[in-house]
């Protein structure tokens, strides 16, 4: 039961509040609550206090919330402005007092006023965010590869397509990585942009957390013409069996590729490294190519599968007009939004040369909550399945099949990042 306590002040923080805000953040995430000068300096360098909220009880921060500007790729490749939400905590002493609801309402209203099309987040827990209009829009999988079962030629010494793989260092990654990611994300629905800080953090220039930095290995795939088409960052452990047999694991931090050839050759490279018996993937799309670039796909098993990126639609018209569609057709949607931000009835008319979405008074074909629209927007979920679950209601027989024919994508959307 929520116990509202209006005497608790929910407000944007000031620069002077940052240390106390970090302590509350660490407390909520069950990290040691002490705050270092390095943490204060790091957070102060990039957070926007006007988009960073704290809840204060008797002057002490007891809940945290932060958002920042983001671009997410819609189906078809259009970048869409998003309100990315992160660092959400409520201290264990202040649960069920409506603090998250107040912070979320403050942020989403500001995002709507700013003109953001959607809000996004990675949910630590599944049950929380549906009540704020978010729906799971992408899923993610981690794969574990038994190298000895792959069927790959142990004599493999590099790509046979004219390309090549080279080891590089972090400075090289910072030069070639951003442009590569731009090409990757423009072609991948659900992908988000990365700023310079991302590259500095993931190559060890910035070390914002307290864990010691271990320099990973970086490998680049260049096509026959010399163009960079793929990058991988990975680390390896040092584990040997009783018979002095190498049982080492290569763990991928991230792997980006603009072509299937780059993806195939980087996975084969990882499986060809001497002493490596197991390869663990990063967070991949559930329909990733990985198992099928191996002669024996059963060598790769999904060892983790979960919802990943959640989407909350703030502007129905712009969200539906930003993406492309698999076919042509008309669908009238009754969108229910208890928060009052984006509800209404909309006529979607999809065609090969684009789509139009307009408010309408015509009879609805489908009725759905704003959270279900977020789930359907990137094309991963089936309206037919949601109808079977009672989460979408057909007002016209067969409307869910029409929605699937328009909205679903041939490959699953994927967000390679956590934020």
PDB file of N, CA, C and O in Angstrom, residues 209-271:
ATOM      1  N   UNK A 209      33.552   3.741 -11.379  1.00  0.00           N
ATOM      2  CA  UNK A 209      33.191   2.899 -10.234  1.00  0.00           C
ATOM      3  C   UNK A 209      34.453   2.520  -9.455  1.00  0.00           C
ATOM      4  O   UNK A 209      35.563   2.904  -9.792  1.00  0.00           O
ATOM      5  N   UNK A 210      34.251   1.743  -8.391  1.00  0.00           N
ATOM      6  CA  UNK A 210      35.361   1.460  -7.485  1.00  0.00           C
ATOM      7  C   UNK A 210      36.098   0.180  -7.837  1.00  0.00           C
ATOM      8  O   UNK A 210      37.092  -0.153  -7.192  1.00  0.00           O
ATOM      9  N   UNK A 211      35.621  -0.540  -8.817  1.00  0.00           N
ATOM     10  CA  UNK A 211      36.299  -1.783  -9.182  1.00  0.00           C
ATOM     11  C   UNK A 211      37.571  -1.471  -9.965  1.00  0.00           C
ATOM     12  O   UNK A 211      37.615  -0.513 -10.736  1.00  0.00           O
ATOM     13  N   UNK A 212      38.612  -2.263  -9.780  1.00  0.00           N
ATOM     14  CA  UNK A 212      39.856  -2.002 -10.506  1.00  0.00           C
ATOM     15  C   UNK A 212      39.668  -2.240 -11.996  1.00  0.00           C
ATOM     16  O   UNK A 212      38.922  -3.131 -12.414  1.00  0.00           O
ATOM     17  N   UNK A 213      40.332  -1.431 -12.798  1.00  0.00           N
ATOM     18  CA  UNK A 213      40.236  -1.558 -14.248  1.00  0.00           C
ATOM     19  C   UNK A 213      41.223  -2.608 -14.731  1.00  0.00           C
ATOM     20  O   UNK A 213      42.404  -2.575 -14.392  1.00  0.00           O
ATOM     21  N   UNK A 214      40.735  -3.544 -15.526  1.00  0.00           N
ATOM     22  CA  UNK A 214      41.592  -4.517 -16.206  1.00  0.00           C
ATOM     23  C   UNK A 214      41.474  -4.267 -17.693  1.00  0.00           C
ATOM     24  O   UNK A 214      40.370  -4.354 -18.253  1.00  0.00           O
ATOM     25  N   UNK A 215      42.575  -3.934 -18.318  1.00  0.00           N
ATOM     26  CA  UNK A 215      42.538  -3.608 -19.739  1.00  0.00           C
ATOM     27  C   UNK A 215      42.092  -4.820 -20.550  1.00  0.00           C
ATOM     28  O   UNK A 215      42.683  -5.903 -20.449  1.00  0.00           O
ATOM     29  N   UNK A 216      41.031  -4.692 -21.353  1.00  0.00           N
ATOM     30  CA  UNK A 216      40.593  -5.821 -22.186  1.00  0.00           C
ATOM     31  C   UNK A 216      41.408  -5.895 -23.466  1.00  0.00           C
ATOM     32  O   UNK A 216      42.241  -5.040 -23.761  1.00  0.00           O
ATOM     33  N   UNK A 217      41.146  -6.936 -24.229  1.00  0.00           N
ATOM     34  CA  UNK A 217      41.662  -7.040 -25.589  1.00  0.00           C
ATOM     35  C   UNK A 217      40.635  -6.405 -26.535  1.00  0.00           C
ATOM     36  O   UNK A 217      39.428  -6.485 -26.301  1.00  0.00           O
ATOM     37  N   UNK A 218      41.108  -5.786 -27.593  1.00  0.00           N
ATOM     38  CA  UNK A 218      40.236  -5.230 -28.622  1.00  0.00           C
ATOM     39  C   UNK A 218      40.677  -5.775 -29.971  1.00  0.00           C
ATOM     40  O   UNK A 218      41.874  -5.798 -30.282  1.00  0.00           O
ATOM     41  N   UNK A 219      39.713  -6.207 -30.768  1.00  0.00           N
ATOM     42  CA  UNK A 219      40.016  -6.685 -32.115  1.00  0.00           C
ATOM     43  C   UNK A 219      39.085  -6.000 -33.109  1.00  0.00           C
ATOM     44  O   UNK A 219      37.902  -5.804 -32.826  1.00  0.00           O
ATOM     45  N   UNK A 220      39.637  -5.648 -34.267  1.00  0.00           N
ATOM     46  CA  UNK A 220      38.873  -4.967 -35.302  1.00  0.00           C
ATOM     47  C   UNK A 220      38.842  -5.839 -36.554  1.00  0.00           C
ATOM     48  O   UNK A 220      39.842  -6.486 -36.902  1.00  0.00           O
ATOM     49  N   UNK A 221      37.674  -5.899 -37.189  1.00  0.00           N
ATOM     50  CA  UNK A 221      37.548  -6.574 -38.487  1.00  0.00           C
ATOM     51  C   UNK A 221      37.467  -5.512 -39.571  1.00  0.00           C
ATOM     52  O   UNK A 221      36.623  -4.602 -39.505  1.00  0.00           O
ATOM     53  N   UNK A 222      38.362  -5.635 -40.564  1.00  0.00           N
ATOM     54  CA  UNK A 222      38.344  -4.751 -41.727  1.00  0.00           C
ATOM     55  C   UNK A 222      38.008  -5.580 -42.955  1.00  0.00           C
ATOM     56  O   UNK A 222      38.574  -6.663 -43.165  1.00  0.00           O
ATOM     57  N   UNK A 223      37.081  -5.064 -43.758  1.00  0.00           N
ATOM     58  CA  UNK A 223      36.701  -5.747 -44.998  1.00  0.00           C
ATOM     59  C   UNK A 223      37.859  -5.689 -45.989  1.00  0.00           C
ATOM     60  O   UNK A 223      38.877  -5.022 -45.762  1.00  0.00           O
ATOM     61  N   UNK A 224      37.685  -6.386 -47.115  1.00  0.00           N
ATOM     62  CA  UNK A 224      38.753  -6.466 -48.117  1.00  0.00           C
ATOM     63  C   UNK A 224      39.190  -5.089 -48.597  1.00  0.00           C
ATOM     64  O   UNK A 224      40.362  -4.869 -48.930  1.00  0.00           O
ATOM     65  N   UNK A 225      38.270  -4.135 -48.617  1.00  0.00           N
ATOM     66  CA  UNK A 225      38.603  -2.782 -49.054  1.00  0.00           C
ATOM     67  C   UNK A 225      39.214  -1.917 -47.976  1.00  0.00           C
ATOM     68  O   UNK A 225      39.529  -0.754 -48.211  1.00  0.00           O
ATOM     69  N   UNK A 226      39.358  -2.455 -46.761  1.00  0.00           N
ATOM     70  CA  UNK A 226      39.976  -1.719 -45.663  1.00  0.00           C
ATOM     71  C   UNK A 226      39.010  -1.045 -44.721  1.00  0.00           C
ATOM     72  O   UNK A 226      39.430  -0.506 -43.687  1.00  0.00           O
ATOM     73  N   UNK A 227      37.703  -1.045 -45.026  1.00  0.00           N
ATOM     74  CA  UNK A 227      36.740  -0.359 -44.168  1.00  0.00           C
ATOM     75  C   UNK A 227      36.511  -1.132 -42.877  1.00  0.00           C
ATOM     76  O   UNK A 227      36.362  -2.359 -42.875  1.00  0.00           O
ATOM     77  N   UNK A 228      36.470  -0.412 -41.759  1.00  0.00           N
ATOM     78  CA  UNK A 228      36.170  -1.032 -40.474  1.00  0.00           C
ATOM     79  C   UNK A 228      34.699  -1.427 -40.442  1.00  0.00           C
ATOM     80  O   UNK A 228      33.820  -0.582 -40.613  1.00  0.00           O
ATOM     81  N   UNK A 229      34.438  -2.724 -40.211  1.00  0.00           N
ATOM     82  CA  UNK A 229      33.057  -3.216 -40.174  1.00  0.00           C
ATOM     83  C   UNK A 229      32.701  -3.883 -38.856  1.00  0.00           C
ATOM     84  O   UNK A 229      31.539  -4.236 -38.649  1.00  0.00           O
ATOM     85  N   UNK A 230      33.681  -4.042 -37.964  1.00  0.00           N
ATOM     86  CA  UNK A 230      33.363  -4.683 -36.697  1.00  0.00           C
ATOM     87  C   UNK A 230      34.436  -4.450 -35.653  1.00  0.00           C
ATOM     88  O   UNK A 230      35.612  -4.278 -35.978  1.00  0.00           O
ATOM     89  N   UNK A 231      34.001  -4.423 -34.392  1.00  0.00           N
ATOM     90  CA  UNK A 231      34.893  -4.261 -33.250  1.00  0.00           C
ATOM     91  C   UNK A 231      34.414  -5.172 -32.128  1.00  0.00           C
ATOM     92  O   UNK A 231      33.203  -5.350 -31.936  1.00  0.00           O
ATOM     93  N   UNK A 232      35.355  -5.725 -31.383  1.00  0.00           N
ATOM     94  CA  UNK A 232      34.990  -6.508 -30.211  1.00  0.00           C
ATOM     95  C   UNK A 232      35.945  -6.166 -29.077  1.00  0.00           C
ATOM     96  O   UNK A 232      37.135  -5.949 -29.289  1.00  0.00           O
ATOM     97  N   UNK A 233      35.391  -6.098 -27.864  1.00  0.00           N
ATOM     98  CA  UNK A 233      36.170  -5.953 -26.638  1.00  0.00           C
ATOM     99  C   UNK A 233      35.918  -7.206 -25.811  1.00  0.00           C
ATOM    100  O   UNK A 233      34.770  -7.611 -25.613  1.00  0.00           O
ATOM    101  N   UNK A 234      36.998  -7.830 -25.328  1.00  0.00           N
ATOM    102  CA  UNK A 234      36.834  -9.075 -24.576  1.00  0.00           C
ATOM    103  C   UNK A 234      37.951  -9.221 -23.554  1.00  0.00           C
ATOM    104  O   UNK A 234      39.009  -8.584 -23.646  1.00  0.00           O
ATOM    105  N   UNK A 235      37.704 -10.070 -22.582  1.00  0.00           N
ATOM    106  CA  UNK A 235      38.714 -10.398 -21.573  1.00  0.00           C
ATOM    107  C   UNK A 235      38.798 -11.918 -21.459  1.00  0.00           C
ATOM    108  O   UNK A 235      37.901 -12.638 -21.940  1.00  0.00           O
ATOM    109  N   UNK A 236      39.838 -12.394 -20.826  1.00  0.00           N
ATOM    110  CA  UNK A 236      40.024 -13.837 -20.669  1.00  0.00           C
ATOM    111  C   UNK A 236      40.490 -14.139 -19.254  1.00  0.00           C
ATOM    112  O   UNK A 236      41.230 -13.362 -18.647  1.00  0.00           O
ATOM    113  N   UNK A 237      40.031 -15.279 -18.722  1.00  0.00           N
ATOM    114  CA  UNK A 237      40.496 -15.696 -17.410  1.00  0.00           C
ATOM    115  C   UNK A 237      41.663 -16.674 -17.566  1.00  0.00           C
ATOM    116  O   UNK A 237      42.165 -16.886 -18.674  1.00  0.00           O
ATOM    117  N   UNK A 238      42.082 -17.250 -16.465  1.00  0.00           N
ATOM    118  CA  UNK A 238      43.231 -18.167 -16.478  1.00  0.00           C
ATOM    119  C   UNK A 238      42.866 -19.377 -15.647  1.00  0.00           C
ATOM    120  O   UNK A 238      43.056 -19.415 -14.435  1.00  0.00           O
ATOM    121  N   UNK A 239      42.289 -20.386 -16.314  1.00  0.00           N
ATOM    122  CA  UNK A 239      41.785 -21.563 -15.611  1.00  0.00           C
ATOM    123  C   UNK A 239      42.252 -22.822 -16.328  1.00  0.00           C
ATOM    124  O   UNK A 239      42.009 -22.995 -17.523  1.00  0.00           O
ATOM    125  N   UNK A 240      42.907 -23.679 -15.582  1.00  0.00           N
ATOM    126  CA  UNK A 240      43.439 -24.927 -16.147  1.00  0.00           C
ATOM    127  C   UNK A 240      42.896 -26.103 -15.350  1.00  0.00           C
ATOM    128  O   UNK A 240      42.734 -26.033 -14.130  1.00  0.00           O
ATOM    129  N   UNK A 241      42.610 -27.205 -16.059  1.00  0.00           N
ATOM    130  CA  UNK A 241      42.078 -28.397 -15.440  1.00  0.00           C
ATOM    131  C   UNK A 241      43.160 -29.217 -14.745  1.00  0.00           C
ATOM    132  O   UNK A 241      44.362 -28.922 -14.827  1.00  0.00           O
ATOM    133  N   UNK A 242      42.711 -30.292 -14.068  1.00  0.00           N
ATOM    134  CA  UNK A 242      43.643 -31.136 -13.318  1.00  0.00           C
ATOM    135  C   UNK A 242      44.681 -31.797 -14.214  1.00  0.00           C
ATOM    136  O   UNK A 242      45.793 -32.067 -13.784  1.00  0.00           O
ATOM    137  N   UNK A 243      44.321 -32.080 -15.463  1.00  0.00           N
ATOM    138  CA  UNK A 243      45.258 -32.706 -16.381  1.00  0.00           C
ATOM    139  C   UNK A 243      46.092 -31.701 -17.144  1.00  0.00           C
ATOM    140  O   UNK A 243      46.621 -31.997 -18.217  1.00  0.00           O
ATOM    141  N   UNK A 244      46.192 -30.503 -16.595  1.00  0.00           N
ATOM    142  CA  UNK A 244      46.918 -29.404 -17.228  1.00  0.00           C
ATOM    143  C   UNK A 244      46.394 -29.097 -18.624  1.00  0.00           C
ATOM    144  O   UNK A 244      47.145 -28.838 -19.562  1.00  0.00           O
ATOM    145  N   UNK A 245      45.059 -29.144 -18.732  1.00  0.00           N
ATOM    146  CA  UNK A 245      44.391 -28.777 -19.968  1.00  0.00           C
ATOM    147  C   UNK A 245      43.803 -27.365 -19.809  1.00  0.00           C
ATOM    148  O   UNK A 245      43.200 -27.060 -18.780  1.00  0.00           O
ATOM    149  N   UNK A 246      43.961 -26.509 -20.808  1.00  0.00           N
ATOM    150  CA  UNK A 246      43.426 -25.152 -20.685  1.00  0.00           C
ATOM    151  C   UNK A 246      41.901 -25.153 -20.741  1.00  0.00           C
ATOM    152  O   UNK A 246      41.301 -25.744 -21.639  1.00  0.00           O
ATOM    153  N   UNK A 247      41.292 -24.482 -19.774  1.00  0.00           N
ATOM    154  CA  UNK A 247      39.830 -24.378 -19.688  1.00  0.00           C
ATOM    155  C   UNK A 247      39.424 -22.909 -19.573  1.00  0.00           C
ATOM    156  O   UNK A 247      38.467 -22.556 -18.876  1.00  0.00           O
ATOM    157  N   UNK A 248      40.132 -22.049 -20.269  1.00  0.00           N
ATOM    158  CA  UNK A 248      39.913 -20.614 -20.130  1.00  0.00           C
ATOM    159  C   UNK A 248      38.632 -20.166 -20.826  1.00  0.00           C
ATOM    160  O   UNK A 248      38.184 -20.766 -21.801  1.00  0.00           O
ATOM    161  N   UNK A 249      38.080 -19.073 -20.316  1.00  0.00           N
ATOM    162  CA  UNK A 249      36.861 -18.467 -20.865  1.00  0.00           C
ATOM    163  C   UNK A 249      37.171 -17.076 -21.386  1.00  0.00           C
ATOM    164  O   UNK A 249      37.796 -16.270 -20.686  1.00  0.00           O
ATOM    165  N   UNK A 250      36.734 -16.809 -22.604  1.00  0.00           N
ATOM    166  CA  UNK A 250      36.772 -15.455 -23.162  1.00  0.00           C
ATOM    167  C   UNK A 250      35.387 -14.848 -22.973  1.00  0.00           C
ATOM    168  O   UNK A 250      34.394 -15.413 -23.444  1.00  0.00           O
ATOM    169  N   UNK A 251      35.318 -13.725 -22.298  1.00  0.00           N
ATOM    170  CA  UNK A 251      34.052 -13.054 -22.033  1.00  0.00           C
ATOM    171  C   UNK A 251      33.994 -11.757 -22.832  1.00  0.00           C
ATOM    172  O   UNK A 251      34.873 -10.894 -22.691  1.00  0.00           O
ATOM    173  N   UNK A 252      32.982 -11.634 -23.661  1.00  0.00           N
ATOM    174  CA  UNK A 252      32.843 -10.462 -24.526  1.00  0.00           C
ATOM    175  C   UNK A 252      32.209  -9.325 -23.732  1.00  0.00           C
ATOM    176  O   UNK A 252      31.143  -9.493 -23.132  1.00  0.00           O
ATOM    177  N   UNK A 253      32.854  -8.175 -23.741  1.00  0.00           N
ATOM    178  CA  UNK A 253      32.276  -6.977 -23.135  1.00  0.00           C
ATOM    179  C   UNK A 253      31.260  -6.342 -24.073  1.00  0.00           C
ATOM    180  O   UNK A 253      30.176  -5.956 -23.653  1.00  0.00           O
ATOM    181  N   UNK A 254      31.620  -6.218 -25.337  1.00  0.00           N
ATOM    182  CA  UNK A 254      30.709  -5.734 -26.371  1.00  0.00           C
ATOM    183  C   UNK A 254      31.270  -6.102 -27.737  1.00  0.00           C
ATOM    184  O   UNK A 254      32.480  -6.226 -27.919  1.00  0.00           O
ATOM    185  N   UNK A 255      30.367  -6.340 -28.660  1.00  0.00           N
ATOM    186  CA  UNK A 255      30.733  -6.670 -30.037  1.00  0.00           C
ATOM    187  C   UNK A 255      29.784  -5.920 -30.958  1.00  0.00           C
ATOM    188  O   UNK A 255      28.563  -6.041 -30.825  1.00  0.00           O
ATOM    189  N   UNK A 256      30.350  -5.120 -31.868  1.00  0.00           N
ATOM    190  CA  UNK A 256      29.552  -4.325 -32.802  1.00  0.00           C
ATOM    191  C   UNK A 256      29.969  -4.661 -34.219  1.00  0.00           C
ATOM    192  O   UNK A 256      31.173  -4.731 -34.508  1.00  0.00           O
ATOM    193  N   UNK A 257      29.002  -4.840 -35.098  1.00  0.00           N
ATOM    194  CA  UNK A 257      29.310  -5.174 -36.489  1.00  0.00           C
ATOM    195  C   UNK A 257      28.260  -4.571 -37.406  1.00  0.00           C
ATOM    196  O   UNK A 257      27.069  -4.569 -37.084  1.00  0.00           O
ATOM    197  N   UNK A 258      28.720  -4.065 -38.542  1.00  0.00           N
ATOM    198  CA  UNK A 258      27.797  -3.481 -39.516  1.00  0.00           C
ATOM    199  C   UNK A 258      27.398  -4.475 -40.588  1.00  0.00           C
ATOM    200  O   UNK A 258      26.477  -4.201 -41.355  1.00  0.00           O
ATOM    201  N   UNK A 259      28.094  -5.620 -40.685  1.00  0.00           N
ATOM    202  CA  UNK A 259      27.795  -6.604 -41.712  1.00  0.00           C
ATOM    203  C   UNK A 259      27.794  -8.004 -41.105  1.00  0.00           C
ATOM    204  O   UNK A 259      28.496  -8.256 -40.117  1.00  0.00           O
ATOM    205  N   UNK A 260      27.051  -8.937 -41.706  1.00  0.00           N
ATOM    206  CA  UNK A 260      27.125 -10.322 -41.237  1.00  0.00           C
ATOM    207  C   UNK A 260      28.531 -10.901 -41.337  1.00  0.00           C
ATOM    208  O   UNK A 260      28.929 -11.709 -40.491  1.00  0.00           O
ATOM    209  N   UNK A 261      29.299 -10.497 -42.344  1.00  0.00           N
ATOM    210  CA  UNK A 261      30.665 -11.010 -42.484  1.00  0.00           C
ATOM    211  C   UNK A 261      31.517 -10.611 -41.288  1.00  0.00           C
ATOM    212  O   UNK A 261      32.295 -11.425 -40.757  1.00  0.00           O
ATOM    213  N   UNK A 262      31.388  -9.366 -40.852  1.00  0.00           N
ATOM    214  CA  UNK A 262      32.156  -8.909 -39.693  1.00  0.00           C
ATOM    215  C   UNK A 262      31.738  -9.676 -38.445  1.00  0.00           C
ATOM    216  O   UNK A 262      32.592 -10.114 -37.654  1.00  0.00           O
ATOM    217  N   UNK A 263      30.442  -9.847 -38.264  1.00  0.00           N
ATOM    218  CA  UNK A 263      29.946 -10.570 -37.100  1.00  0.00           C
ATOM    219  C   UNK A 263      30.450 -12.011 -37.107  1.00  0.00           C
ATOM    220  O   UNK A 263      30.956 -12.526 -36.100  1.00  0.00           O
ATOM    221  N   UNK A 264      30.318 -12.663 -38.262  1.00  0.00           N
ATOM    222  CA  UNK A 264      30.754 -14.063 -38.375  1.00  0.00           C
ATOM    223  C   UNK A 264      32.243 -14.209 -38.079  1.00  0.00           C
ATOM    224  O   UNK A 264      32.666 -15.085 -37.301  1.00  0.00           O
ATOM    225  N   UNK A 265      33.056 -13.348 -38.653  1.00  0.00           N
ATOM    226  CA  UNK A 265      34.497 -13.490 -38.490  1.00  0.00           C
ATOM    227  C   UNK A 265      34.971 -13.140 -37.086  1.00  0.00           C
ATOM    228  O   UNK A 265      35.928 -13.748 -36.592  1.00  0.00           O
ATOM    229  N   UNK A 266      34.318 -12.199 -36.431  1.00  0.00           N
ATOM    230  CA  UNK A 266      34.716 -11.889 -35.058  1.00  0.00           C
ATOM    231  C   UNK A 266      34.368 -13.031 -34.108  1.00  0.00           C
ATOM    232  O   UNK A 266      35.165 -13.372 -33.217  1.00  0.00           O
ATOM    233  N   UNK A 267      33.197 -13.657 -34.279  1.00  0.00           N
ATOM    234  CA  UNK A 267      32.865 -14.808 -33.430  1.00  0.00           C
ATOM    235  C   UNK A 267      33.812 -15.974 -33.704  1.00  0.00           C
ATOM    236  O   UNK A 267      34.263 -16.655 -32.764  1.00  0.00           O
ATOM    237  N   UNK A 268      34.136 -16.207 -34.957  1.00  0.00           N
ATOM    238  CA  UNK A 268      35.065 -17.298 -35.269  1.00  0.00           C
ATOM    239  C   UNK A 268      36.453 -17.005 -34.723  1.00  0.00           C
ATOM    240  O   UNK A 268      37.161 -17.908 -34.275  1.00  0.00           O
ATOM    241  N   UNK A 269      36.853 -15.748 -34.758  1.00  0.00           N
ATOM    242  CA  UNK A 269      38.135 -15.368 -34.171  1.00  0.00           C
ATOM    243  C   UNK A 269      38.157 -15.708 -32.688  1.00  0.00           C
ATOM    244  O   UNK A 269      39.115 -16.314 -32.175  1.00  0.00           O
ATOM    245  N   UNK A 270      37.100 -15.311 -31.956  1.00  0.00           N
ATOM    246  CA  UNK A 270      37.063 -15.569 -30.522  1.00  0.00           C
ATOM    247  C   UNK A 270      37.127 -17.066 -30.216  1.00  0.00           C
ATOM    248  O   UNK A 270      37.747 -17.479 -29.228  1.00  0.00           O
ATOM    249  N   UNK A 271      36.489 -17.861 -31.068  1.00  0.00           N
ATOM    250  CA  UNK A 271      36.478 -19.311 -30.853  1.00  0.00           C
ATOM    251  C   UNK A 271      37.764 -19.988 -31.316  1.00  0.00           C
ATOM    252  O   UNK A 271      37.923 -21.197 -31.112  1.00  0.00           O
TER     253      UNK A 271
END
